[in-house]
Amino acid sequence: MSSAKYTLLLVFFGLFISICHAQTPEKNLNAPTETLGKKSINADTTVNSDSTVLVADSLKNETPKGDIQTTINYSARDSINFSISTKIVKLYGDAKIDYGNIKLEADEIEIDYNKQTLTAHGKLDSLGRKVGYPIFQNGAETYETKDIIYNFKTGNAKITEVVTQQGEGYLHGKTVFKNSENELFSIDNTYTTCDLAHPHYRIRARKTKAIPDDKIVAGPFNLEINDVPTPLGFIFGMFPAKNEASSGIIIPSYGEERVRGFYLRGGGYFFDISDYVKVALRGDVYSKGGHGVHLNTVYKKRYAYNGNINFDYTKLRLSSNIEDQDTRNDYRLSISHTPQSKGNSRFSASVNAATSSYNSNNYLGFSTDDGQNGINNFTRKLSSNVSYSKTFQGTPFSLGLSMRHNQDVSTREVDLLLPSLSFNMTNVYPFKSKNGASDSWVEKLNVRYSLTGTNNITNNLGRIGSNPAQDSIAPFTFDNLGLFFENSRKGLQHKIPLSTSFKLLKYFTASPSFNYSENWYFDKLQWELDDDGTTAQIADTIPGFNRVYEYSFSTSFSTRLYGFFNLKQGKIKIRHVMNPTMSLSYRPDFGDPKYDYWQQLTTEEGDVQLKSRYQGYVYSAPSYGESGSISFGLNNSLEMKNEAKADSTNKAEKIPILNSFGFNTSYNFVADSFKLSNITFRANTSVFKKKVNVNLSGTVNPYLYRIDNISENSRGEQVITQTRIDQYAWNNGQGLGQLSNANIALSTNLNPKGQKSDEETRDRINNSDLNQTDKDYLLNNPDSYVDFTIPWSLRLNYSFNYSKVGFKEANITQTLRMSGDFSLSEKWKITFNTGYDFVKKAVSATTFGISRDLHCWEMNLNWTPFGVYTNYNFTIRVKSALLQDLKLNRTRSFYDN
């Protein structure tokens, strides 16, 4: 070593002696360089907390730079021992070294300046156990070891029994060598995503090279589960260790279906295009013929928007008979685009469209990716909406454009709104004073305006052919698009409501209003009688611009009444709140011939038939007949206050008895018949301390029916022909009227913790960044997630529906749905979903599941024991997203459509 370096080291250790106190938590080993004075120092010296050494004056000349490149901060709990002759410093007891990006903690640390190394060890405690193992941190990399030797000049290290985290995984090495680029070369090591000291599973390899923030390359390796070797492995392996997404192969799942045979499903490739766009391309193949392709795209721009695009194509067999080669091509497209609310304009999209046989030909339950995209095999209706809205800042005006799609996969009816337009003006108060002090009805006078327009395209072309029920819906194909556009229903509608309000007799609020609407159409219908002169039919469509307007007047009155009842000497109080409403309205008869909205046809028998010139149009036409009616409504709430159970804050306990209950009806003074409308009623409450929610609704028909004829159809069933007559039921001793329909629904989660968990889960879903389709799926399928913190959960939903028209037989449906889970132990959970139809006396679709939390693994077994979609699915997989394809999966379904 050169004399300059030797002098520097002597100066360093001299300063070390002068400032060291072993009990001091932080010191600096790179203080200004000084020379030793005339006082001699022994070659070997131990510095304890009471040591003191004098230091000579500072060296004026600059000393050449040595091997120490930056400040070294250190601390030790017990003592610090150093030797000038050997140039070795030893730190004892909770020793710590901070040298640039390097941080080292251990029970014992040794610094050897001759070898330029740091050595760290643990120690044996009173029970003979080694404690104080070294924890070595080099930048972002952290290594937990038993022993370490580190060369602070070259950056190389030898580490014994190291544990280091690489991305989401943990690398365990018996002997590991680290170079200056932080690459790790290890012998006899294991890799796992389990964070336990003794992991549940690991991938064992003889030789491994780990490149930080890149990959881990292994020689021959195999999988061990609970120290038991398995034959799963390969002659080499490469595992990503990046803290970011990367492209890679997607391993397929395998299984067997009754119709299509063995399959490989969901295999493909993941494309990490950028930080903002990810694409997954998957494929399915079946041994008996058939295949599928699935494209999933996710994109996100921070603070702007996010969304996904999914496209599925399948060509599948329709029969398990090998001789039957019939196949069906099916498609599905789903798009979700969600912007963040900012600025004056907003674009959003939610598209969910599919061929009518997609749901029936593709199993969409568990074990498939499609089950998480908002539809399942029982989904009947699909809808889409693509919209753009803009608010004109500083004005009351806003604009909206949208394209909508509604599809019924059962009836195969498709409706497209291409496009739909809305232009709105919010309330404007033309006579409002600037200071706003007055409260007169003139200043409360407000006016609004709205314009809506649409072009409705449908494949329901009306009554065509000899059997209208079958022929009215045409196949929605490209060949028929021209016909659909030709028969599209289009128009514009303007609405101008004018209203105000004022106090009447101190306790009533009166709200008079005037409503004007006008529809614009571009043709109208011409009707004529058929050849027999008995039935009206469309003769022609007359082109031309048509203004179809109507107007009405109304005034509503409302107030609020309170009633109190005291029980048990005033300790219990019942409060009854009533909200009665009444309204008067008048609308002229727009069926008058002067408006030409309705066409009168007289049959050969002298009967008059009225036909609207705008029947089936997008906004229809004004109703026929004059209307002058009065409407009644009463809404109530009932609650109990128990002051005997007042808490420490002196707040009495409030118990809702009925959250709401009420009724509505109306009476038309100028109608020729049936002046009183049906009476509707409703009620809602929660019972058993809000554990059970109860909803009740129904309709009462106040009129009587007359039987005209009773016959039998071809199946021997009784057919009743009847007519409703203009006579009230109470005038004939039949009470208020006939209960035409009623519904009772009860729902509960019998576990209070389960109720709270369901509420918290719904809040998390609603506040998440998921698209609306996925949110709806999770909200409607609470069994798709398992909460291991809840010991048991049982959800019950009971529904009773009743409907009856006159003398016809009542139609009753009564079902009970049950779903929930319970824990066999802390890690075992059994889930189920079933139901019972009391009318059909049959069990509805039933599924059972078993979930096992294996710490770093998870296991799921799902079974549908009977029905159309009989199948089972077993999956065991690593929880870590890094090794999500390290799974054992066995599926067998007996699905046959």
PDB file of N, CA and C in Angstrom, residues 707-760:
ATOM      1  N   ILE A 707    -119.106 -12.567 -17.399  1.00  0.00           N
ATOM      2  CA  ILE A 707    -118.710 -13.708 -18.221  1.00  0.00           C
ATOM      3  C   ILE A 707    -119.564 -13.730 -19.483  1.00  0.00           C
ATOM      4  N   ASP A 708    -118.906 -13.734 -20.645  1.00  0.00           N
ATOM      5  CA  ASP A 708    -119.606 -13.783 -21.923  1.00  0.00           C
ATOM      6  C   ASP A 708    -119.709 -15.210 -22.461  1.00  0.00           C
ATOM      7  N   ASN A 709    -118.671 -16.000 -22.239  1.00  0.00           N
ATOM      8  CA  ASN A 709    -118.692 -17.356 -22.793  1.00  0.00           C
ATOM      9  C   ASN A 709    -117.642 -18.202 -22.068  1.00  0.00           C
ATOM     10  N   ILE A 710    -117.922 -19.517 -21.938  1.00  0.00           N
ATOM     11  CA  ILE A 710    -116.974 -20.472 -21.381  1.00  0.00           C
ATOM     12  C   ILE A 710    -116.831 -21.623 -22.369  1.00  0.00           C
ATOM     13  N   SER A 711    -115.592 -21.915 -22.774  1.00  0.00           N
ATOM     14  CA  SER A 711    -115.343 -22.981 -23.742  1.00  0.00           C
ATOM     15  C   SER A 711    -114.078 -23.738 -23.344  1.00  0.00           C
ATOM     16  N   GLU A 712    -113.726 -24.727 -24.157  1.00  0.00           N
ATOM     17  CA  GLU A 712    -112.510 -25.505 -23.937  1.00  0.00           C
ATOM     18  C   GLU A 712    -111.643 -25.424 -25.182  1.00  0.00           C
ATOM     19  N   ASN A 713    -110.328 -25.370 -24.959  1.00  0.00           N
ATOM     20  CA  ASN A 713    -109.406 -25.373 -26.094  1.00  0.00           C
ATOM     21  C   ASN A 713    -109.047 -26.805 -26.467  1.00  0.00           C
ATOM     22  N   SER A 714    -108.129 -26.969 -27.406  1.00  0.00           N
ATOM     23  CA  SER A 714    -107.761 -28.301 -27.910  1.00  0.00           C
ATOM     24  C   SER A 714    -107.107 -29.156 -26.838  1.00  0.00           C
ATOM     25  N   ARG A 715    -106.561 -28.547 -25.811  1.00  0.00           N
ATOM     26  CA  ARG A 715    -105.920 -29.307 -24.737  1.00  0.00           C
ATOM     27  C   ARG A 715    -106.871 -29.595 -23.599  1.00  0.00           C
ATOM     28  N   GLY A 716    -108.131 -29.251 -23.754  1.00  0.00           N
ATOM     29  CA  GLY A 716    -109.111 -29.517 -22.722  1.00  0.00           C
ATOM     30  C   GLY A 716    -109.124 -28.490 -21.611  1.00  0.00           C
ATOM     31  N   GLU A 717    -108.442 -27.372 -21.798  1.00  0.00           N
ATOM     32  CA  GLU A 717    -108.386 -26.333 -20.776  1.00  0.00           C
ATOM     33  C   GLU A 717    -109.569 -25.374 -20.944  1.00  0.00           C
ATOM     34  N   GLN A 718    -110.044 -24.878 -19.819  1.00  0.00           N
ATOM     35  CA  GLN A 718    -111.190 -23.970 -19.836  1.00  0.00           C
ATOM     36  C   GLN A 718    -110.760 -22.576 -20.304  1.00  0.00           C
ATOM     37  N   VAL A 719    -111.505 -22.016 -21.222  1.00  0.00           N
ATOM     38  CA  VAL A 719    -111.237 -20.687 -21.758  1.00  0.00           C
ATOM     39  C   VAL A 719    -112.438 -19.802 -21.444  1.00  0.00           C
ATOM     40  N   ILE A 720    -112.198 -18.707 -20.727  1.00  0.00           N
ATOM     41  CA  ILE A 720    -113.264 -17.791 -20.319  1.00  0.00           C
ATOM     42  C   ILE A 720    -113.159 -16.498 -21.123  1.00  0.00           C
ATOM     43  N   THR A 721    -114.255 -16.137 -21.763  1.00  0.00           N
ATOM     44  CA  THR A 721    -114.352 -14.843 -22.440  1.00  0.00           C
ATOM     45  C   THR A 721    -115.169 -13.925 -21.542  1.00  0.00           C
ATOM     46  N   GLN A 722    -114.582 -12.779 -21.188  1.00  0.00           N
ATOM     47  CA  GLN A 722    -115.223 -11.899 -20.218  1.00  0.00           C
ATOM     48  C   GLN A 722    -115.050 -10.448 -20.633  1.00  0.00           C
ATOM     49  N   THR A 723    -115.851  -9.586 -19.999  1.00  0.00           N
ATOM     50  CA  THR A 723    -115.814  -8.160 -20.282  1.00  0.00           C
ATOM     51  C   THR A 723    -115.885  -7.395 -18.968  1.00  0.00           C
ATOM     52  N   ARG A 724    -115.052  -6.378 -18.839  1.00  0.00           N
ATOM     53  CA  ARG A 724    -115.133  -5.518 -17.654  1.00  0.00           C
ATOM     54  C   ARG A 724    -116.279  -4.540 -17.844  1.00  0.00           C
ATOM     55  N   ILE A 725    -117.117  -4.432 -16.833  1.00  0.00           N
ATOM     56  CA  ILE A 725    -118.305  -3.560 -16.936  1.00  0.00           C
ATOM     57  C   ILE A 725    -118.148  -2.368 -15.990  1.00  0.00           C
ATOM     58  N   ASP A 726    -118.843  -1.292 -16.338  1.00  0.00           N
ATOM     59  CA  ASP A 726    -118.714  -0.033 -15.597  1.00  0.00           C
ATOM     60  C   ASP A 726    -119.606  -0.040 -14.360  1.00  0.00           C
ATOM     61  N   GLN A 727    -119.310  -0.929 -13.441  1.00  0.00           N
ATOM     62  CA  GLN A 727    -120.014  -1.007 -12.176  1.00  0.00           C
ATOM     63  C   GLN A 727    -118.993  -1.229 -11.064  1.00  0.00           C
ATOM     64  N   TYR A 728    -119.160  -0.446  -9.981  1.00  0.00           N
ATOM     65  CA  TYR A 728    -118.211  -0.555  -8.885  1.00  0.00           C
ATOM     66  C   TYR A 728    -118.483  -1.810  -8.051  1.00  0.00           C
ATOM     67  N   ALA A 729    -117.434  -2.399  -7.553  1.00  0.00           N
ATOM     68  CA  ALA A 729    -117.548  -3.634  -6.774  1.00  0.00           C
ATOM     69  C   ALA A 729    -118.286  -3.396  -5.467  1.00  0.00           C
ATOM     70  N   TRP A 730    -118.065  -2.238  -4.827  1.00  0.00           N
ATOM     71  CA  TRP A 730    -118.703  -2.004  -3.521  1.00  0.00           C
ATOM     72  C   TRP A 730    -120.213  -1.796  -3.625  1.00  0.00           C
ATOM     73  N   ASN A 731    -120.690  -1.462  -4.846  1.00  0.00           N
ATOM     74  CA  ASN A 731    -122.140  -1.342  -5.017  1.00  0.00           C
ATOM     75  C   ASN A 731    -122.812  -2.706  -5.159  1.00  0.00           C
ATOM     76  N   ASN A 732    -122.021  -3.746  -5.293  1.00  0.00           N
ATOM     77  CA  ASN A 732    -122.553  -5.094  -5.448  1.00  0.00           C
ATOM     78  C   ASN A 732    -122.081  -6.012  -4.316  1.00  0.00           C
ATOM     79  N   GLY A 733    -121.722  -5.400  -3.209  1.00  0.00           N
ATOM     80  CA  GLY A 733    -121.350  -6.181  -2.040  1.00  0.00           C
ATOM     81  C   GLY A 733    -120.071  -6.967  -2.178  1.00  0.00           C
ATOM     82  N   GLN A 734    -119.110  -6.509  -3.017  1.00  0.00           N
ATOM     83  CA  GLN A 734    -117.857  -7.234  -3.226  1.00  0.00           C
ATOM     84  C   GLN A 734    -116.653  -6.418  -2.736  1.00  0.00           C
ATOM     85  N   GLY A 735    -116.875  -5.613  -1.713  1.00  0.00           N
ATOM     86  CA  GLY A 735    -115.775  -4.896  -1.092  1.00  0.00           C
ATOM     87  C   GLY A 735    -115.217  -3.802  -1.963  1.00  0.00           C
ATOM     88  N   LEU A 736    -113.947  -3.477  -1.736  1.00  0.00           N
ATOM     89  CA  LEU A 736    -113.309  -2.372  -2.455  1.00  0.00           C
ATOM     90  C   LEU A 736    -113.074  -2.708  -3.917  1.00  0.00           C
ATOM     91  N   GLY A 737    -112.932  -3.967  -4.249  1.00  0.00           N
ATOM     92  CA  GLY A 737    -112.667  -4.374  -5.614  1.00  0.00           C
ATOM     93  C   GLY A 737    -111.883  -5.667  -5.648  1.00  0.00           C
ATOM     94  N   GLN A 738    -111.424  -6.020  -6.827  1.00  0.00           N
ATOM     95  CA  GLN A 738    -110.662  -7.256  -6.996  1.00  0.00           C
ATOM     96  C   GLN A 738    -109.165  -6.971  -6.929  1.00  0.00           C
ATOM     97  N   LEU A 739    -108.463  -7.779  -6.145  1.00  0.00           N
ATOM     98  CA  LEU A 739    -107.003  -7.678  -6.090  1.00  0.00           C
ATOM     99  C   LEU A 739    -106.436  -8.267  -7.378  1.00  0.00           C
ATOM    100  N   SER A 740    -106.067  -7.389  -8.307  1.00  0.00           N
ATOM    101  CA  SER A 740    -105.619  -7.872  -9.623  1.00  0.00           C
ATOM    102  C   SER A 740    -104.179  -8.352  -9.608  1.00  0.00           C
ATOM    103  N   ASN A 741    -103.320  -7.759  -8.783  1.00  0.00           N
ATOM    104  CA  ASN A 741    -101.961  -8.287  -8.635  1.00  0.00           C
ATOM    105  C   ASN A 741    -101.376  -7.830  -7.301  1.00  0.00           C
ATOM    106  N   ALA A 742    -100.482  -8.636  -6.776  1.00  0.00           N
ATOM    107  CA  ALA A 742     -99.827  -8.343  -5.499  1.00  0.00           C
ATOM    108  C   ALA A 742     -98.468  -9.018  -5.482  1.00  0.00           C
ATOM    109  N   ASN A 743     -97.548  -8.406  -4.777  1.00  0.00           N
ATOM    110  CA  ASN A 743     -96.198  -8.949  -4.648  1.00  0.00           C
ATOM    111  C   ASN A 743     -95.701  -8.744  -3.232  1.00  0.00           C
ATOM    112  N   ILE A 744     -95.151  -9.794  -2.653  1.00  0.00           N
ATOM    113  CA  ILE A 744     -94.511  -9.724  -1.341  1.00  0.00           C
ATOM    114  C   ILE A 744     -93.090 -10.246  -1.505  1.00  0.00           C
ATOM    115  N   ALA A 745     -92.114  -9.473  -1.051  1.00  0.00           N
ATOM    116  CA  ALA A 745     -90.714  -9.876  -1.136  1.00  0.00           C
ATOM    117  C   ALA A 745     -90.054  -9.683   0.225  1.00  0.00           C
ATOM    118  N   LEU A 746     -89.381 -10.736   0.697  1.00  0.00           N
ATOM    119  CA  LEU A 746     -88.646 -10.688   1.958  1.00  0.00           C
ATOM    120  C   LEU A 746     -87.210 -11.079   1.685  1.00  0.00           C
ATOM    121  N   SER A 747     -86.277 -10.356   2.264  1.00  0.00           N
ATOM    122  CA  SER A 747     -84.862 -10.658   2.081  1.00  0.00           C
ATOM    123  C   SER A 747     -84.122 -10.405   3.379  1.00  0.00           C
ATOM    124  N   THR A 748     -83.095 -11.223   3.622  1.00  0.00           N
ATOM    125  CA  THR A 748     -82.302 -11.070   4.840  1.00  0.00           C
ATOM    126  C   THR A 748     -80.995 -11.822   4.707  1.00  0.00           C
ATOM    127  N   ASN A 749     -80.034 -11.424   5.507  1.00  0.00           N
ATOM    128  CA  ASN A 749     -78.838 -12.206   5.763  1.00  0.00           C
ATOM    129  C   ASN A 749     -78.884 -12.497   7.253  1.00  0.00           C
ATOM    130  N   LEU A 750     -79.030 -13.758   7.617  1.00  0.00           N
ATOM    131  CA  LEU A 750     -79.296 -14.106   9.005  1.00  0.00           C
ATOM    132  C   LEU A 750     -78.122 -13.844   9.922  1.00  0.00           C
ATOM    133  N   ASN A 751     -76.940 -13.645   9.378  1.00  0.00           N
ATOM    134  CA  ASN A 751     -75.769 -13.337  10.196  1.00  0.00           C
ATOM    135  C   ASN A 751     -75.546 -11.827  10.207  1.00  0.00           C
ATOM    136  N   PRO A 752     -75.608 -11.169  11.383  1.00  0.00           N
ATOM    137  CA  PRO A 752     -75.377  -9.712  11.415  1.00  0.00           C
ATOM    138  C   PRO A 752     -74.027  -9.317  10.831  1.00  0.00           C
ATOM    139  N   LYS A 753     -72.987 -10.124  11.111  1.00  0.00           N
ATOM    140  CA  LYS A 753     -71.678  -9.824  10.525  1.00  0.00           C
ATOM    141  C   LYS A 753     -71.721  -9.980   9.009  1.00  0.00           C
ATOM    142  N   GLY A 754     -72.489 -10.959   8.549  1.00  0.00           N
ATOM    143  CA  GLY A 754     -72.650 -11.122   7.112  1.00  0.00           C
ATOM    144  C   GLY A 754     -73.361  -9.949   6.483  1.00  0.00           C
ATOM    145  N   GLN A 755     -74.388  -9.402   7.185  1.00  0.00           N
ATOM    146  CA  GLN A 755     -75.063  -8.207   6.688  1.00  0.00           C
ATOM    147  C   GLN A 755     -74.083  -7.056   6.537  1.00  0.00           C
ATOM    148  N   LYS A 756     -73.263  -6.852   7.576  1.00  0.00           N
ATOM    149  CA  LYS A 756     -72.294  -5.763   7.529  1.00  0.00           C
ATOM    150  C   LYS A 756     -71.260  -5.998   6.447  1.00  0.00           C
ATOM    151  N   SER A 757     -70.814  -7.259   6.300  1.00  0.00           N
ATOM    152  CA  SER A 757     -69.842  -7.575   5.259  1.00  0.00           C
ATOM    153  C   SER A 757     -70.422  -7.334   3.877  1.00  0.00           C
ATOM    154  N   ASP A 758     -71.702  -7.716   3.670  1.00  0.00           N
ATOM    155  CA  ASP A 758     -72.343  -7.473   2.376  1.00  0.00           C
ATOM    156  C   ASP A 758     -72.422  -5.979   2.071  1.00  0.00           C
ATOM    157  N   GLU A 759     -72.776  -5.169   3.090  1.00  0.00           N
ATOM    158  CA  GLU A 759     -72.859  -3.725   2.890  1.00  0.00           C
ATOM    159  C   GLU A 759     -71.488  -3.141   2.552  1.00  0.00           C
ATOM    160  N   GLU A 760     -70.435  -3.573   3.287  1.00  0.00           N
ATOM    161  CA  GLU A 760     -69.093  -3.067   3.008  1.00  0.00           C
ATOM    162  C   GLU A 760     -68.615  -3.498   1.632  1.00  0.00           C
TER     163      GLU A 760
END
